[in-house]
Amino acid sequence: MKLKRYAYFLTASLLLSAPAFAQTAPAEPKPLLGFDAAAATAQYQLETKFDAQLKTDNLRDWMKRMASRPHHVGSPHGKDNADFMAGLFKSWGYETRIDVSYVLFPTPKLRLLEMVAPTPFKAGLTEKPLAEDATSGQTAEQLPTYNCFSKDGDVTAELVFVNYGVPRDYEELERRGIDVKGKIVIAKYGGSWRGIKPKVAAEKGAIGCLIYSDPKDDGYGQGDVYPKGAFKPETGAQRGSVLDMPTYPGDPLTPGYGSTKNAKRLDYKKAPTLTQIPVLPISYGDAQPLLAALAGPMAPDAWRGGLPIPYHLGPGPAKVHLKLEFNWKNEPVYNVIATMKGSLYPEQWVMRGNHHDAWVNGASDPLSGMVAELEEARAIGELYKTGWRPKRTLMFCAWDGEEPGLLGSTEWAETNAKQLQKNVVAYLNTDNSERGFLFAAGSHTLEKFFNQVGRDVIDPEKNMSINDRRRAFDLINGNPEAQKDARDRADLRIAALGAGSDYSPYIQHLGIPSMNVGFGGEGEGGEYHSIYDSFDHFTRFKDPNFAYCKVLAQTMGRASLRLVNADVLPFEFQNFSNTVAKYGTEVKLLTDNMRTETDKQAKLLAEKRYEAVADPTETLLPPKAREAVPYLNFAPLDNALLKLEQSANAYAQARKTNTSLSNDRKKELDQLLYQAEQQLLSAEGLPRRPWYRHQIYAPGFYTGYGVKTLPGIREAVEERKWAEADEQIKRTAAAVERFSAQVSRAAAVAAPAPAQ
Amino acid sequence: MKLKRYAYFLTASLLLSAPAFAQTAPAEPKPLLGFDAAAATAQYQLETKFDAQLKTDNLRDWMKRMASRPHHVGSPHGKDNADFMAGLFKSWGYETRIDVSYVLFPTPKLRLLEMVAPTPFKAGLTEKPLAEDATSGQTAEQLPTYNCFSKDGDVTAELVFVNYGVPRDYEELERRGIDVKGKIVIAKYGGSWRGIKPKVAAEKGAIGCLIYSDPKDDGYGQGDVYPKGAFKPETGAQRGSVLDMPTYPGDPLTPGYGSTKNAKRLDYKKAPTLTQIPVLPISYGDAQPLLAALAGPMAPDAWRGGLPIPYHLGPGPAKVHLKLEFNWKNEPVYNVIATMKGSLYPEQWVMRGNHHDAWVNGASDPLSGMVAELEEARAIGELYKTGWRPKRTLMFCAWDGEEPGLLGSTEWAETNAKQLQKNVVAYLNTDNSERGFLFAAGSHTLEKFFNQVGRDVIDPEKNMSINDRRRAFDLINGNPEAQKDARDRADLRIAALGAGSDYSPYIQHLGIPSMNVGFGGEGEGGEYHSIYDSFDHFTRFKDPNFAYCKVLAQTMGRASLRLVNADVLPFEFQNFSNTVAKYGTEVKLLTDNMRTETDKQAKLLAEKRYEAVADPTETLLPPKAREAVPYLNFAPLDNALLKLEQSANAYAQARKTNTSLSNDRKKELDQLLYQAEQQLLSAEGLPRRPWYRHQIYAPGFYTGYGVKTLPGIREAVEERKWAEADEQIKRTAAAVERFSAQVSRAAAVAAPAPAQ
């Protein structure tokens, strides 16, 4: 009941007190984690000044300038954008440098896709320039449509349609007696990160992989196509990396260390993160003749897309020839690093980043986030000119090479690993963003802190905070769990970080507390990674007035300013404890549900019910029998979770009862706080991918971008590796215990024992 | 645990004992409800002889003959088929007559559909004959594609896409600010019985209605189209009745009484069951240009179909002109009635029926069921020749005019109402049927009886009973509730009867215990009510070997033979009690869930959460506020259900303890048993549709074919008529109490009190 009233209160108070479309914080300052009352008042005043600086014209001008030509890795305009940004940062008073790494970046030399049977067809593989889109005709500078880090290949084989190409899709194919061994698969985009598709296809024995954008998911099934509407036209194809990032991101030739000029490099042919088979993305225009030429059983209902054809599975009679050759070159990537030194704790660094490279012109991805970061830096530079100084060091980073595989950010993180683990307080990331609702993910030790940020930022379309609007979204559009959280929980639940942008090396490899933030849900588009991701498209369909670009700057600027200014870093551990306990409940429930399902299936198999149901004119084999699910020993995790709760409570209590600490004590406390996340790393990393060391958050090995929480345990259970699951429970529990011990130390520093 | 073992036992015993593809009952007779052991043995011997008679060649020959030309109401071939069947019945020894009713049967005089803006387009409205389908070219005799009982009309208006055109679809349109008043709506087939679409559209103020077959639901989205595959080709359109059958079926001019030659008739222009607006079915080929010309908001995700276009809602700019004129003629319908008189209880009639009229050639619908019935009659005629005599009278009926609105069966039922309520023991219906799984629906007083029928019939594709195969289907493909039933319940749960075939007047108007049975799930097709429902199509895609046609005859023949032969009629009331109690739980849960949802929505509305979430560039109004759901007085129903359970148990106990009864007592008992269902009728009928008198089963007023159980209560709740709901609880409870009292009387007759 208390929590429910809180939710009402927030809404009601904002409705009464906030002026219509106010862009500033409410007059009455609310408590700020890490600030005492006087400091909070000063902080709010600073933030009001910060807000007043933000100009949408800058956002628009910079996006137009930086998106005016293609700016992928190795392109002249990419280097030019880096120099341009470095110049801006310098002009605003930042110590600025461009750090260069040298990374493998293959580009297409030859792309051929043709159907050789039953009727000849040659795929166009070319996105059509449009008169209505000013930059779409820059064909000489555009990278062709391709999947970066596909291997070279020249294969001819029958085609098989594999839905999204994730493991469970192959189980369906197997039940229909279809083996992809020696075949070329065609998968729809979606349902997983794209790199999973060729990875799983190769595991299953396929020799080539096509990925197409089905119009149901990404085309006329979503709305009018570009340029009439925002959505993917017939020739549009999604470029994108297929590097095996769930194994490790960054330069495939320098696993785990920086790709400096003279670093030792693997032979690219032996790099473990390149695909095992050639893979090419194609448009639905190119896919339709291939799919229409398939025979064999109909695809399951849920697999069928929006093309006006029956979706058959094959194999064949469609037979295709796929030939790919790439230029396997090393290219420099230019990371722009701009620093404003802290006045009190210069050795504590708050990092703010976004990437600047694109697949083509990249107005939305990445410039919508990049220009917000620039404007934050400019506005803070203006505050600096008025005499304000940050207590901690603030660093703005503009990463290169994100698109091919987080190359810039990962190599920089690996190059500077020790220093970063010593100094970095938090990493705040953004990427593409548009009109709509707040989406925030990150370390749950920052959840309460970030809730106070969102509480104080007003949505540009509605007379309410971005938090309240997001809460309304969850209440109306959320799944039952999200609805319940939105009703009952004081803080909005932030999501966990998987992969998909530059935070990955910081949180998952180095254990640096991180956040990733954006707005979305009201922009429209099928422009992603195509020539249509342009200034023209963005300003028609994504955020025409740059209002959400600006609110992103307000949000992230506030987050940065609070982190650099706080008396004590605003980490909080009760929300973290609550969240990890929830993950613990989830993995137990997952195990129990798998046990129930396995037993149910075993019974149906023993009774031959599948054979009873099967239509004798079709092939539908029973599912494969599966080993029963044993009971796992979750006790170590449960015990660790108990200690975590106790230490989190102790820290909260200590901070409540002791507000005055010496600066030295604060410094000691800060370091304990921001390095706590590093206790969640295990030295061994996750099974089969030691680069990923965080025991709470990781991208899924078979989902890619999608996060797996408690990844060691959860993936062992999902993959039915029971001994490994028991082992990972212990390892995760140990990490949680290390973390709790550090939080207890922090509690002791925050509230020293009374003098005897 | 006991029930689970029962399921195992059935499977195991059949696997061990039944020979492969055995067409005969197992050697060891199982107990038969209504038979003592000796009688059961004799009955099994009879059934074995019956099975031995069945010939698939007859099924094939008759279907080919009867489907050789179109045979709709009023067609020469329809009359010819009736005469042909009457001749067959006579030749097999049945007293046979053709009863004629005279019914309104409109056929198209003029059909015009054109788009007048933004670009002109004239719909073809013509199904294309195919060289691969021998009868598809009989264009001179085919009825054009139309919806029978549409009114005449000549309307021009902007078009609005309304999904399936059911009430909740209009709620979505209203939230998007779209009003269909004065517009023409275009709805997809599916999601409800077709007649609901123009009914709801007219209620909402639309002036015309188009219904098209979307290729996702009924076209290439399902598989290769005819003639390559079984599914609906581009020009295929679904004919069908739009008579407001949920108000009353049968001749619209003679509501509630027989349409004899000189019956008093309403003016057709005042007949309440004709549509209020003109309505026309069209193909997806004709629909595509209309839908592609719509603008306005995108249709909600779930509404979008399989055409390669963005599905917009309109209204307009597509503007269409729809002009329809019909020949409003009375036509004779020919019901063939063949009787074999009972030797012991000639006044107890077992009725077996199927319709014989079609929309065009109707191989599947209705002949797949009709030829099975004929073969049952022939085989039983052969048994008669060997000297066997049924104890009760057996009647075979072949109805005419089912397609336009159950015209033949309803008028015959209304004409003979009193006699039928006096004499008919049960009505056993079939209609179209194909390869696959048993689907049975009906009076739950026959559930246990019918389970014993299905137990003893072997599936032609699998070495198991049709019951066990259906159980396996439920275990694997059923929803969680069906899976649970299939695991835990000794008897397969039969479905409740809504509408859609000729059982409707018998059960819902007269209270005669009824069953409807068919096989399905493995046939394929988009031929329904089109020129492609042909012998060629049936024998390629539906049941090529007539194996399931034959198994339908085995099933229904057994059911008839057991009903006519039983010592005591095999009614059973515990399953009925269990089922009605389940319906009671459902309506309570429905009310509770509506209350929870209403409260939740009221809260969201009060908090203005919908406004908070709405995209200001689009229209999405909050849902309409709804009155809170009161607590209803379910006590009368609960008390009645308790009595029902007690009387059902008492009858079961009485039958168990007393096996020898005089023939007179049996006769008295029989009559109590088969007339028990009539106690479930209420004199007033359902609100706003007094023709429907059954308080347990009715077609939904807004679903059409779909059943509503406890319809008075359930629909009052769904339509939020709270006072009516309380009233209907009482009325339903009273019906259940009357029924229980009759069952108690039956118990008393079955087990007379011991002599004092």
PDB file of C-alpha atoms in Angstrom, chain A residues 86-175:
ATOM      1  CA  ALA A  86      38.126  16.886 -31.205  1.00  0.00           C
ATOM      2  CA  GLY A  87      38.158  20.494 -32.366  1.00  0.00           C
ATOM      3  CA  LEU A  88      34.829  21.154 -30.672  1.00  0.00           C
ATOM      4  CA  PHE A  89      35.903  19.569 -27.376  1.00  0.00           C
ATOM      5  CA  LYS A  90      39.106  21.610 -27.408  1.00  0.00           C
ATOM      6  CA  SER A  91      37.189  24.785 -28.139  1.00  0.00           C
ATOM      7  CA  TRP A  92      35.035  24.101 -25.059  1.00  0.00           C
ATOM      8  CA  GLY A  93      38.070  23.815 -22.821  1.00  0.00           C
ATOM      9  CA  TYR A  94      38.623  20.050 -22.660  1.00  0.00           C
ATOM     10  CA  GLU A  95      42.017  18.412 -22.779  1.00  0.00           C
ATOM     11  CA  THR A  96      41.446  16.430 -25.936  1.00  0.00           C
ATOM     12  CA  ARG A  97      43.271  13.700 -27.735  1.00  0.00           C
ATOM     13  CA  ILE A  98      42.552  11.145 -30.429  1.00  0.00           C
ATOM     14  CA  ASP A  99      43.694   7.672 -29.439  1.00  0.00           C
ATOM     15  CA  VAL A 100      44.257   5.375 -32.399  1.00  0.00           C
ATOM     16  CA  SER A 101      43.960   1.598 -32.500  1.00  0.00           C
ATOM     17  CA  TYR A 102      44.603  -0.573 -35.542  1.00  0.00           C
ATOM     18  CA  VAL A 103      41.918  -3.150 -36.188  1.00  0.00           C
ATOM     19  CA  LEU A 104      40.947  -5.686 -38.764  1.00  0.00           C
ATOM     20  CA  PHE A 105      38.109  -4.272 -40.869  1.00  0.00           C
ATOM     21  CA  PRO A 106      37.083  -6.340 -43.871  1.00  0.00           C
ATOM     22  CA  THR A 107      35.111  -4.703 -46.680  1.00  0.00           C
ATOM     23  CA  PRO A 108      33.562  -6.423 -49.706  1.00  0.00           C
ATOM     24  CA  LYS A 109      35.678  -7.104 -52.774  1.00  0.00           C
ATOM     25  CA  LEU A 110      33.143  -9.414 -54.441  1.00  0.00           C
ATOM     26  CA  ARG A 111      29.522 -10.233 -53.621  1.00  0.00           C
ATOM     27  CA  LEU A 112      27.579 -12.647 -55.805  1.00  0.00           C
ATOM     28  CA  LEU A 113      24.278 -14.292 -55.046  1.00  0.00           C
ATOM     29  CA  GLU A 114      22.394 -16.142 -57.728  1.00  0.00           C
ATOM     30  CA  MET A 115      19.794 -18.838 -57.911  1.00  0.00           C
ATOM     31  CA  VAL A 116      20.966 -21.547 -60.301  1.00  0.00           C
ATOM     32  CA  ALA A 117      17.904 -23.817 -60.072  1.00  0.00           C
ATOM     33  CA  PRO A 118      15.016 -24.258 -60.688  1.00  0.00           C
ATOM     34  CA  THR A 119      15.076 -20.904 -62.550  1.00  0.00           C
ATOM     35  CA  PRO A 120      17.990 -18.503 -62.830  1.00  0.00           C
ATOM     36  CA  PHE A 121      17.881 -15.288 -60.803  1.00  0.00           C
ATOM     37  CA  LYS A 122      20.619 -12.901 -59.839  1.00  0.00           C
ATOM     38  CA  ALA A 123      20.221 -10.857 -56.682  1.00  0.00           C
ATOM     39  CA  GLY A 124      20.660  -7.111 -57.086  1.00  0.00           C
ATOM     40  CA  LEU A 125      22.298  -6.573 -53.676  1.00  0.00           C
ATOM     41  CA  THR A 126      21.922  -2.833 -54.150  1.00  0.00           C
ATOM     42  CA  GLU A 127      19.872  -0.337 -52.217  1.00  0.00           C
ATOM     43  CA  LYS A 128      18.095   2.086 -54.475  1.00  0.00           C
ATOM     44  CA  PRO A 129      18.934   5.782 -54.040  1.00  0.00           C
ATOM     45  CA  LEU A 130      15.885   8.013 -53.659  1.00  0.00           C
ATOM     46  CA  ALA A 131      15.327  11.516 -54.943  1.00  0.00           C
ATOM     47  CA  GLU A 132      13.557  12.288 -51.656  1.00  0.00           C
ATOM     48  CA  ASP A 133      16.657  11.435 -49.616  1.00  0.00           C
ATOM     49  CA  ALA A 134      19.568  13.816 -50.219  1.00  0.00           C
ATOM     50  CA  THR A 135      22.418  11.541 -49.182  1.00  0.00           C
ATOM     51  CA  SER A 136      21.110   8.193 -50.438  1.00  0.00           C
ATOM     52  CA  GLY A 137      22.774   8.675 -53.798  1.00  0.00           C
ATOM     53  CA  GLN A 138      26.342   8.899 -52.465  1.00  0.00           C
ATOM     54  CA  THR A 139      26.999   5.488 -53.932  1.00  0.00           C
ATOM     55  CA  ALA A 140      30.727   5.969 -54.469  1.00  0.00           C
ATOM     56  CA  GLU A 141      31.345   6.353 -50.740  1.00  0.00           C
ATOM     57  CA  GLN A 142      28.763   3.870 -49.425  1.00  0.00           C
ATOM     58  CA  LEU A 143      29.825   0.469 -48.167  1.00  0.00           C
ATOM     59  CA  PRO A 144      27.883  -2.198 -50.061  1.00  0.00           C
ATOM     60  CA  THR A 145      25.369  -4.255 -48.087  1.00  0.00           C
ATOM     61  CA  TYR A 146      27.349  -6.970 -46.273  1.00  0.00           C
ATOM     62  CA  ASN A 147      27.886  -8.689 -42.973  1.00  0.00           C
ATOM     63  CA  CYS A 148      31.195  -7.633 -41.554  1.00  0.00           C
ATOM     64  CA  PHE A 149      33.497 -10.481 -40.455  1.00  0.00           C
ATOM     65  CA  SER A 150      31.848 -13.039 -42.666  1.00  0.00           C
ATOM     66  CA  LYS A 151      34.567 -15.272 -43.995  1.00  0.00           C
ATOM     67  CA  ASP A 152      35.318 -15.478 -47.713  1.00  0.00           C
ATOM     68  CA  GLY A 153      33.478 -18.249 -49.484  1.00  0.00           C
ATOM     69  CA  ASP A 154      32.258 -19.714 -52.734  1.00  0.00           C
ATOM     70  CA  VAL A 155      29.436 -22.184 -52.143  1.00  0.00           C
ATOM     71  CA  THR A 156      26.571 -23.647 -54.148  1.00  0.00           C
ATOM     72  CA  ALA A 157      23.842 -25.665 -52.498  1.00  0.00           C
ATOM     73  CA  GLU A 158      20.156 -26.150 -51.981  1.00  0.00           C
ATOM     74  CA  LEU A 159      18.449 -23.593 -49.825  1.00  0.00           C
ATOM     75  CA  VAL A 160      16.630 -24.209 -46.512  1.00  0.00           C
ATOM     76  CA  PHE A 161      14.438 -21.644 -44.760  1.00  0.00           C
ATOM     77  CA  VAL A 162      15.317 -21.618 -41.047  1.00  0.00           C
ATOM     78  CA  ASN A 163      13.043 -18.902 -39.606  1.00  0.00           C
ATOM     79  CA  TYR A 164      15.237 -16.717 -37.349  1.00  0.00           C
ATOM     80  CA  GLY A 165      17.983 -19.318 -37.346  1.00  0.00           C
ATOM     81  CA  VAL A 166      18.158 -19.780 -33.589  1.00  0.00           C
ATOM     82  CA  PRO A 167      18.720 -23.188 -31.952  1.00  0.00           C
ATOM     83  CA  ARG A 168      15.053 -23.953 -31.315  1.00  0.00           C
ATOM     84  CA  ASP A 169      14.301 -23.350 -35.009  1.00  0.00           C
ATOM     85  CA  TYR A 170      16.650 -26.217 -35.883  1.00  0.00           C
ATOM     86  CA  GLU A 171      14.793 -28.458 -33.444  1.00  0.00           C
ATOM     87  CA  GLU A 172      11.639 -27.794 -35.463  1.00  0.00           C
ATOM     88  CA  LEU A 173      13.491 -28.564 -38.693  1.00  0.00           C
ATOM     89  CA  GLU A 174      14.863 -31.798 -37.251  1.00  0.00           C
ATOM     90  CA  ARG A 175      11.360 -32.893 -36.278  1.00  0.00           C
TER      91      ARG A 175
END
